[in-house]
Short mmCIF file of C-alpha atoms in Angstrom, two decimals:
data_model
loop_
_atom_site.label_atom_id
_atom_site.label_comp_id
_atom_site.label_asym_id
_atom_site.label_seq_id
_atom_site.Cartn_x
_atom_site.Cartn_y
_atom_site.Cartn_z
CA MET A 1 0.13 -0.36 0.39
CA LYS A 2 1.30 3.31 -0.89
CA MET A 3 -0.51 6.38 -0.08
CA LYS A 4 0.62 10.59 0.02
CA ILE A 5 -0.62 12.20 2.60
CA THR A 6 -0.05 16.12 3.86
CA THR A 7 0.51 17.39 6.96
CA TYR A 8 -1.58 21.00 8.13
CA ASP A 9 2.53 22.19 6.95
CA GLY A 10 2.33 21.32 4.01
CA LYS A 11 5.04 18.66 3.84
CA ASN A 12 3.97 15.52 1.88
CA TYR A 13 4.77 12.00 3.05
CA ILE A 14 4.38 8.63 0.99
CA MET A 15 2.77 6.02 3.38
CA ASP A 16 3.75 2.26 2.71
CA GLU A 17 3.41 -0.38 4.50
CA CYS A 18 1.86 -1.80 7.98
CA ILE A 19 5.34 -1.77 10.62
CA GLY A 20 2.71 -2.00 13.85
CA LYS A 21 -1.07 -1.81 15.26
CA GLY A 22 -2.81 -1.43 18.03
CA GLY A 23 -6.55 -1.21 18.74
CA MET A 24 -7.33 2.25 17.63
CA SER A 25 -4.36 2.99 14.99
CA LYS A 26 -2.12 1.55 12.80
CA VAL A 27 1.80 2.67 12.39
CA TYR A 28 3.17 3.04 8.95
CA ALA A 29 6.57 3.21 7.09
CA GLY A 30 6.89 6.10 5.11
CA ARG A 31 9.02 8.64 2.80
CA SER A 32 9.53 12.06 3.16
CA VAL A 33 8.81 13.63 -0.69
CA ALA A 34 11.00 16.22 -0.39
CA ASP A 35 14.29 14.63 0.73
CA GLY A 36 13.56 10.80 1.06
CA ARG A 37 13.93 10.39 4.66
CA ALA A 38 11.87 7.78 6.57
CA VAL A 39 9.27 8.21 8.87
CA ALA A 40 7.17 6.77 10.53
CA VAL A 41 3.15 7.54 10.30
CA LYS A 42 1.14 6.62 12.81
CA MET A 43 -2.88 7.00 11.44
CA LEU A 44 -5.89 5.95 13.19
CA THR A 45 -7.68 3.05 12.11
CA ASP A 46 -11.12 3.54 9.46
CA SER A 47 -13.05 1.06 11.34
CA LYS A 48 -13.94 3.32 14.96
CA ARG A 49 -17.43 4.44 14.93
CA GLY A 50 -19.51 6.09 17.53
CA ASP A 51 -18.11 7.01 21.02
CA ALA A 52 -15.48 4.42 19.78
CA LEU A 53 -13.87 7.56 16.86
CA PHE A 54 -13.99 10.24 18.97
CA GLU A 55 -11.95 8.66 22.05
CA ALA A 56 -9.28 7.35 19.48
CA LYS A 57 -9.28 10.54 18.01
CA ARG A 58 -9.55 12.00 21.54
CA GLN A 59 -5.57 9.82 22.85
CA LEU A 60 -4.51 10.40 18.99
CA LEU A 61 -5.00 14.56 19.49
CA GLY A 62 -3.14 13.95 22.78
CA GLU A 63 -0.58 12.26 21.88
CA MET A 64 0.13 14.52 19.53
CA ARG A 65 0.06 17.25 21.69
CA ILE A 66 3.10 15.98 24.11
CA LEU A 67 5.13 14.62 21.25
CA GLU A 68 4.68 18.58 20.10
CA ALA A 69 5.60 19.60 23.63
CA LEU A 70 8.42 17.34 23.88
CA LYS A 71 9.71 18.30 20.57
CA ASP A 72 12.07 20.89 22.00
CA LYS A 73 13.04 20.13 24.48
CA GLY A 74 16.08 17.34 23.69
CA VAL A 75 14.47 14.63 25.83
CA LYS A 76 16.49 11.86 24.54
CA GLY A 77 14.30 8.22 23.82
CA VAL A 78 11.07 9.92 22.83
CA PRO A 79 10.70 10.24 19.10
CA ARG A 80 10.38 13.10 17.38
CA LEU A 81 7.78 15.20 15.89
CA LEU A 82 7.93 15.73 12.55
CA GLY A 83 4.57 16.87 11.20
CA LYS A 84 0.59 16.65 11.63
CA GLY A 85 -2.75 15.64 10.04
CA ASP A 86 -6.21 14.92 10.03
CA SER A 87 -6.45 11.89 12.01
CA PHE A 88 -2.20 11.14 11.78
CA TYR A 89 0.71 11.83 12.74
CA VAL A 90 4.59 11.34 11.23
CA MET A 91 7.22 11.47 13.48
CA GLU A 92 10.62 10.08 12.77
CA TYR A 93 11.20 6.67 12.01
CA ILE A 94 13.27 4.36 14.93
CA LYS A 95 15.13 1.27 12.63
CA GLY A 96 15.53 -1.36 15.33
CA ARG A 97 13.06 -3.46 17.11
CA THR A 98 11.75 -3.44 21.29
CA PHE A 99 12.19 -5.85 23.38
CA GLY A 100 10.34 -9.33 24.52
CA LYS A 101 9.53 -11.26 27.55
CA LYS A 102 13.01 -13.50 29.46
CA GLU A 103 15.68 -12.25 26.87
CA LEU A 104 18.00 -10.47 28.87
CA ASP A 105 20.66 -10.91 31.66
CA ALA A 106 20.64 -9.83 34.78
CA LYS A 107 23.53 -7.32 33.59
CA LYS A 108 21.40 -5.76 30.54
CA THR A 109 18.48 -5.44 32.47
CA ILE A 110 20.04 -3.27 34.06
CA GLU A 111 21.78 -1.41 31.79
CA LEU A 112 17.67 -1.17 30.22
CA GLY A 113 16.78 -0.39 33.58
CA THR A 114 19.21 2.73 34.04
CA ALA A 115 18.66 3.80 30.50
CA LEU A 116 14.35 3.90 31.05
CA CYS A 117 15.22 5.38 34.26
CA ASP A 118 17.15 8.30 32.35
CA ILE A 119 14.14 8.93 29.98
CA LEU A 120 11.51 8.80 33.11
CA THR A 121 13.45 11.25 34.71
CA SER A 122 13.43 13.24 31.72
CA LEU A 123 10.06 13.48 30.78
CA HIS A 124 8.93 13.61 35.04
CA GLU A 125 11.00 16.48 35.44
CA GLY A 126 10.95 18.58 32.56
CA PHE A 127 8.13 20.69 31.06
CA PRO A 128 5.34 19.66 30.57
CA ARG A 129 5.89 17.39 33.37
CA VAL A 130 4.92 14.24 31.66
CA LEU A 131 3.78 10.50 32.93
CA TYR A 132 4.24 7.96 31.23
CA LEU A 133 1.93 5.52 32.26
CA ASP A 134 2.55 2.66 29.18
CA LEU A 135 5.85 0.96 29.77
CA LYS A 136 5.91 -2.32 28.66
CA PRO A 137 8.60 -4.25 26.67
CA SER A 138 6.57 -4.09 23.60
CA ASN A 139 6.73 -0.33 23.79
CA VAL A 140 10.29 -0.22 23.96
CA MET A 141 12.75 0.09 21.50
CA LEU A 142 15.81 -0.42 20.74
CA GLY A 143 18.03 1.45 18.21
CA GLN A 144 20.52 -0.30 15.88
CA SER A 145 23.30 1.87 17.41
CA GLY A 146 22.55 0.66 20.63
CA GLU A 147 20.14 3.75 21.55
CA ILE A 148 16.90 2.83 24.03
CA CYS A 149 13.39 5.22 22.44
CA LEU A 150 10.15 5.26 23.75
CA ILE A 151 6.48 4.39 21.53
CA ASP A 152 3.66 5.17 21.73
CA PHE A 153 2.15 7.48 23.87
CA GLY A 154 -1.27 7.45 23.22
CA THR A 155 -2.19 7.24 27.23
CA ALA A 156 0.74 9.26 28.62
CA ARG A 157 -0.50 12.35 30.40
CA ILE A 158 0.68 16.20 31.20
CA LEU A 159 1.09 17.29 35.27
CA SER A 160 -1.51 19.48 35.48
CA GLY A 161 0.52 23.05 36.14
CA TYR A 162 0.71 23.05 32.28
CA ASN A 163 -1.84 25.51 30.09
CA ASP A 164 -0.85 24.01 25.99
CA GLY A 165 -4.31 22.19 26.14
CA ASP A 166 -6.38 19.72 28.12
CA VAL A 167 -4.88 17.42 28.47
CA ALA A 168 -3.79 17.15 31.88
CA ASP A 169 -6.58 14.89 32.36
CA SER A 170 -5.64 11.49 34.54
CA ALA A 171 -7.95 9.15 33.63
CA ASN A 172 -7.81 6.31 35.19
CA GLY A 173 -8.13 2.70 33.84
CA ALA A 174 -5.01 3.59 31.23
CA GLY A 175 -2.01 0.48 31.32
CA THR A 176 -1.52 -2.13 29.71
CA LYS A 177 -2.37 -5.30 32.03
CA GLY A 178 -0.52 -7.70 33.27
CA TYR A 179 1.86 -4.54 33.50
CA ALA A 180 -0.36 -1.39 34.76
CA ALA A 181 0.00 -0.41 38.48
CA PRO A 182 -2.97 -1.12 41.13
CA GLU A 183 -3.87 2.75 40.78
CA GLN A 184 -4.64 2.64 37.28
CA TYR A 185 -8.05 -0.18 37.67
CA GLY A 186 -9.86 3.58 39.40
CA GLY A 187 -10.23 4.47 43.03
CA LEU A 188 -9.47 6.86 44.94
CA VAL A 189 -5.68 6.89 44.68
CA SER A 190 -4.71 8.88 41.44
CA GLU A 191 -1.80 8.17 39.10
CA SER A 192 1.75 9.49 39.50
CA MET A 193 5.53 9.48 39.01
CA GLN A 194 4.99 6.18 41.08
CA THR A 195 3.20 4.76 38.98
CA ASP A 196 5.55 4.54 35.91
CA ILE A 197 7.57 3.49 38.72
CA TYR A 198 5.70 -0.16 39.21
CA LEU A 199 6.01 -0.42 35.02
CA LEU A 200 9.46 0.29 35.22
CA GLY A 201 10.10 -2.93 37.46
CA ARG A 202 7.04 -4.84 36.13
CA THR A 203 9.04 -4.60 32.55
CA LEU A 204 11.68 -5.14 33.78
CA ASP A 205 10.43 -8.46 35.75
CA ALA A 206 9.36 -9.62 32.23
CA VAL A 207 12.27 -8.92 30.62
CA ILE A 208 14.67 -10.77 32.88
CA LYS A 209 15.95 -14.47 31.82
CA GLU A 210 16.99 -16.64 35.29
CA ASP A 211 20.57 -17.11 35.45
CA ARG A 212 23.07 -19.48 37.66
CA MET A 213 26.47 -16.93 36.62
CA ASP A 214 24.10 -14.51 37.39
CA GLY A 215 22.21 -15.70 40.83
CA PHE A 216 23.78 -12.95 42.95
CA ILE A 217 22.98 -9.96 40.95
CA VAL A 218 19.32 -11.62 39.85
CA ASP A 219 18.42 -11.07 43.53
CA GLU A 220 19.59 -7.92 44.16
CA LEU A 221 17.87 -6.54 41.27
CA LYS A 222 14.54 -9.35 42.55
CA LYS A 223 14.80 -6.30 45.38
CA VAL A 224 15.14 -3.81 43.41
CA ILE A 225 11.71 -4.81 41.91
CA GLU A 226 9.60 -5.83 44.27
CA ARG A 227 10.44 -2.36 45.49
CA CYS A 228 9.04 -0.52 42.38
CA THR A 229 6.52 -3.09 42.45
CA ASP A 230 4.21 -2.83 45.77
CA VAL A 231 1.33 -2.39 46.22
CA ARG A 232 1.23 0.73 48.30
CA LYS A 233 2.61 3.70 46.24
CA SER A 234 4.17 5.17 49.35
CA ALA A 235 6.47 1.84 49.88
CA ARG A 236 8.29 2.36 46.51
CA TYR A 237 10.97 4.32 45.47
CA CYS A 238 10.38 8.34 45.11
CA SER A 239 11.75 8.68 41.69
CA CYS A 240 13.69 7.60 39.29
CA ARG A 241 17.09 8.70 40.21
CA GLU A 242 15.99 6.73 44.01
CA VAL A 243 16.21 3.96 40.42
CA LYS A 244 18.82 4.60 39.18
CA ALA A 245 20.82 4.47 41.77
CA ALA A 246 19.97 1.58 43.37
CA LEU A 247 19.92 -0.42 39.81
CA LEU A 248 23.83 0.44 39.44
CA SER A 249 24.06 -0.35 43.44
CA CYS A 250 23.05 -4.18 42.83
CA GLU A 251 26.61 -5.06 41.09
CA LYS A 252 28.43 -4.27 44.18
CA ASN A 253 25.37 -5.20 46.48
CA ALA A 254 25.59 -8.44 44.64
CA ALA A 255 30.16 -8.25 44.91
CA LYS A 256 29.81 -7.84 48.52
CA ARG A 257 27.35 -10.92 49.28
CA LYS A 258 29.29 -12.37 47.69
CA ARG A 259 32.90 -12.30 49.40
CA PHE A 260 30.68 -12.34 52.04
CA ILE A 261 29.70 -15.67 51.92
CA ALA A 262 33.24 -16.88 50.43
CA ALA A 263 34.62 -15.74 53.46
CA GLY A 264 32.23 -17.71 56.23
CA LEU A 265 33.14 -20.90 53.50
CA ILE A 266 36.98 -20.78 54.15
CA VAL A 267 36.48 -19.53 57.72
CA GLY A 268 34.08 -23.03 58.43
CA PHE A 269 36.42 -25.23 56.67
CA ILE A 270 39.38 -24.40 58.65
CA LEU A 271 37.47 -24.50 61.92
CA PHE A 272 35.99 -27.87 60.84
CA VAL A 273 39.89 -28.85 60.03
CA LEU A 274 40.63 -27.82 63.56
CA SER A 275 37.97 -29.46 64.79
CA ALA A 276 39.02 -32.60 62.58
CA VAL A 277 42.56 -31.94 64.00
CA PHE A 278 41.86 -31.51 68.20
CA ILE A 279 39.31 -35.17 67.99
CA LEU A 280 42.22 -36.80 66.21
CA MET A 281 44.79 -35.72 68.65
CA PHE A 282 42.47 -36.46 71.36
CA PHE A 283 41.33 -39.94 70.19
CA MET A 284 45.37 -41.33 69.38
CA GLY A 285 46.82 -39.73 72.45
CA LYS A 286 44.25 -42.42 74.56
CA ILE A 287 44.56 -45.27 71.52
CA SER A 288 48.53 -44.50 72.38
CA ALA A 289 47.87 -44.87 75.91
CA ILE A 290 46.06 -47.90 75.92
CA TYR A 291 48.32 -49.83 72.98
CA GLY A 292 51.21 -48.93 75.29
CA ILE A 293 49.36 -50.66 78.61
CA ILE A 294 48.21 -53.65 76.47
CA SER A 295 52.49 -53.47 74.99
CA VAL A 296 54.20 -53.98 78.26
CA LEU A 297 51.63 -56.39 79.80
CA LEU A 298 52.29 -58.47 76.41
CA GLY A 299 56.11 -58.28 77.16
CA ARG A 300 56.14 -59.41 80.82
CA LEU A 301 53.94 -62.17 80.12
CA ILE A 302 55.83 -63.64 77.19
CA TRP A 303 58.78 -63.37 79.18
CA ASN A 304 57.32 -64.76 82.49
CA SER A 305 55.39 -67.20 81.08
CA ASP A 306 55.70 -69.65 83.90
CA LYS A 307 54.91 -67.17 86.46
CA ILE A 308 51.28 -65.82 84.00
CA MET A 309 48.75 -66.95 86.75
CA GLY A 310 50.67 -65.22 89.14
CA GLU A 311 51.16 -61.83 87.76
CA ALA A 312 48.02 -62.01 86.29
CA GLY A 313 46.81 -62.20 90.40
CA ILE A 314 49.10 -59.42 90.69
CA LEU A 315 47.47 -57.27 88.06
CA PHE A 316 43.25 -57.82 88.67
CA GLY A 317 44.39 -57.37 92.17
CA LYS A 318 43.28 -61.48 93.42
CA LYS A 319 45.68 -63.56 96.11
CA SER A 320 48.16 -66.83 95.43
CA GLU A 321 45.38 -70.32 96.61
CA ASP A 322 47.56 -69.82 99.75
CA GLY A 323 45.56 -65.71 100.36
CA LYS A 324 48.74 -64.36 100.34
CA MET A 325 50.85 -61.89 97.13
CA PRO A 326 52.54 -63.25 95.34
CA GLU A 327 56.12 -62.21 95.80
CA LYS A 328 58.12 -60.14 92.89
CA PRO A 329 55.76 -57.35 92.82
CA TRP A 330 58.00 -55.89 89.75
CA LEU A 331 55.66 -56.78 86.88
CA PHE A 332 53.24 -54.17 89.15
CA LEU A 333 55.52 -52.08 90.07
CA ASP A 334 56.73 -51.63 86.14
CA ILE A 335 53.67 -51.73 84.76
CA VAL A 336 52.14 -48.35 87.41
CA LYS A 337 56.07 -46.62 86.51
CA THR A 338 55.19 -47.09 83.00
CA CYS A 339 51.56 -45.26 83.02
CA ASP A 340 52.98 -42.96 84.83
CA THR A 341 54.81 -41.78 82.22
CA ILE A 342 52.11 -42.01 79.18
CA ASP A 343 49.90 -39.03 78.45
CA PHE A 344 45.64 -39.08 78.33
#
C-alpha cells in the first residue's frame, strides 16, 4: 500500500507498508517526498465509529500534543514529531526492534533499566511534566546503534501546571493488563510518578531471564523490582533517580555478598579442619596410652610365662592359693611406672 499524505504545514509524505498496529491505530513506514528521509506515520484505523471514534481521536490528539510539547526539549528516547494531519501524525523513524519476555541477563536488564530511568526522569522533571503510563517491553525500542526509545504515547498524561490544551487529565484505566499499576484500575489513588516506577519494575521483571551465573545479581535486582512494584505507592521509590541508583548498586551489593559468603565458607572449612585435628589428637592420645599398656603387659607375660597366673593375679588384685600376694611384685611396679609416663 502506497498513499500520499499531506500535513497541516504542507509537507508531503508517502506511506508504505504497515509496521505495527494497536487497538485504535496503525503505524506505517514512510518517506518524505522532499528529501526521501524515512519516517513513521501513525494513523487512526477506519473501523472506528461513534464513541469509539471520538475516543480514538481524543487519544491521538493528546499524543500529538505531548510529542509537540516535547519536540524542542531535547528529551532523549522520545521520537521527534515531524508533522500533524487529520487523524494522523508523522514522526522520525527509529530502525530497530522492541523487547520480548525473558531475553536479557541480569547485567543487560540493569543497563536497560538505567536507560529507562534516564528517559522517565526527563519526562517527570521536564516542562511539561509527563507521565508515560504504558511502559512494557513492546513499547520499548532498541535502536540499531543501541539507543533506547519509548514508542506509543497514546496513554501518556501531562501533569497539572501546563496550560497548553486540556491533556492534563488523569483518566484512570489506562495502561496494559499485567503491567498496569493498581491505581490505574480506578479508585481514590491518582496516577503519579510512582505509577511509572511500578510499570518500570514490571517491565524489568518481564525481560529478565533466570541465570545461575548471575544468581547474586539477579537476587539484588529482584529486591529493586519488588520495591518498584509494591502495591502501596508510598512504599515505592520516590523517583526514577532513586531507582537508577539502586540498579547501579546491584552489582556492587552482589559482589559484597559473594565475598561475605566466600569468607564464611573459608572460616567454616578452617574450623572444621581444626576440629577434626583436635578430635584426632584426642583419640590418638587415648589409643597410644592403651596400646602402651597392652604392649607392656604382653611383653612381661611372654617373658615370664611360668608366672602368668600369679602376675595376672597381681594385676587384677587377686591373691594366690595360699591367700598371700605373690612375691616379686616388680611387674606391677613396672606397669605403674609405665602408666605414669603416658599422657592421657
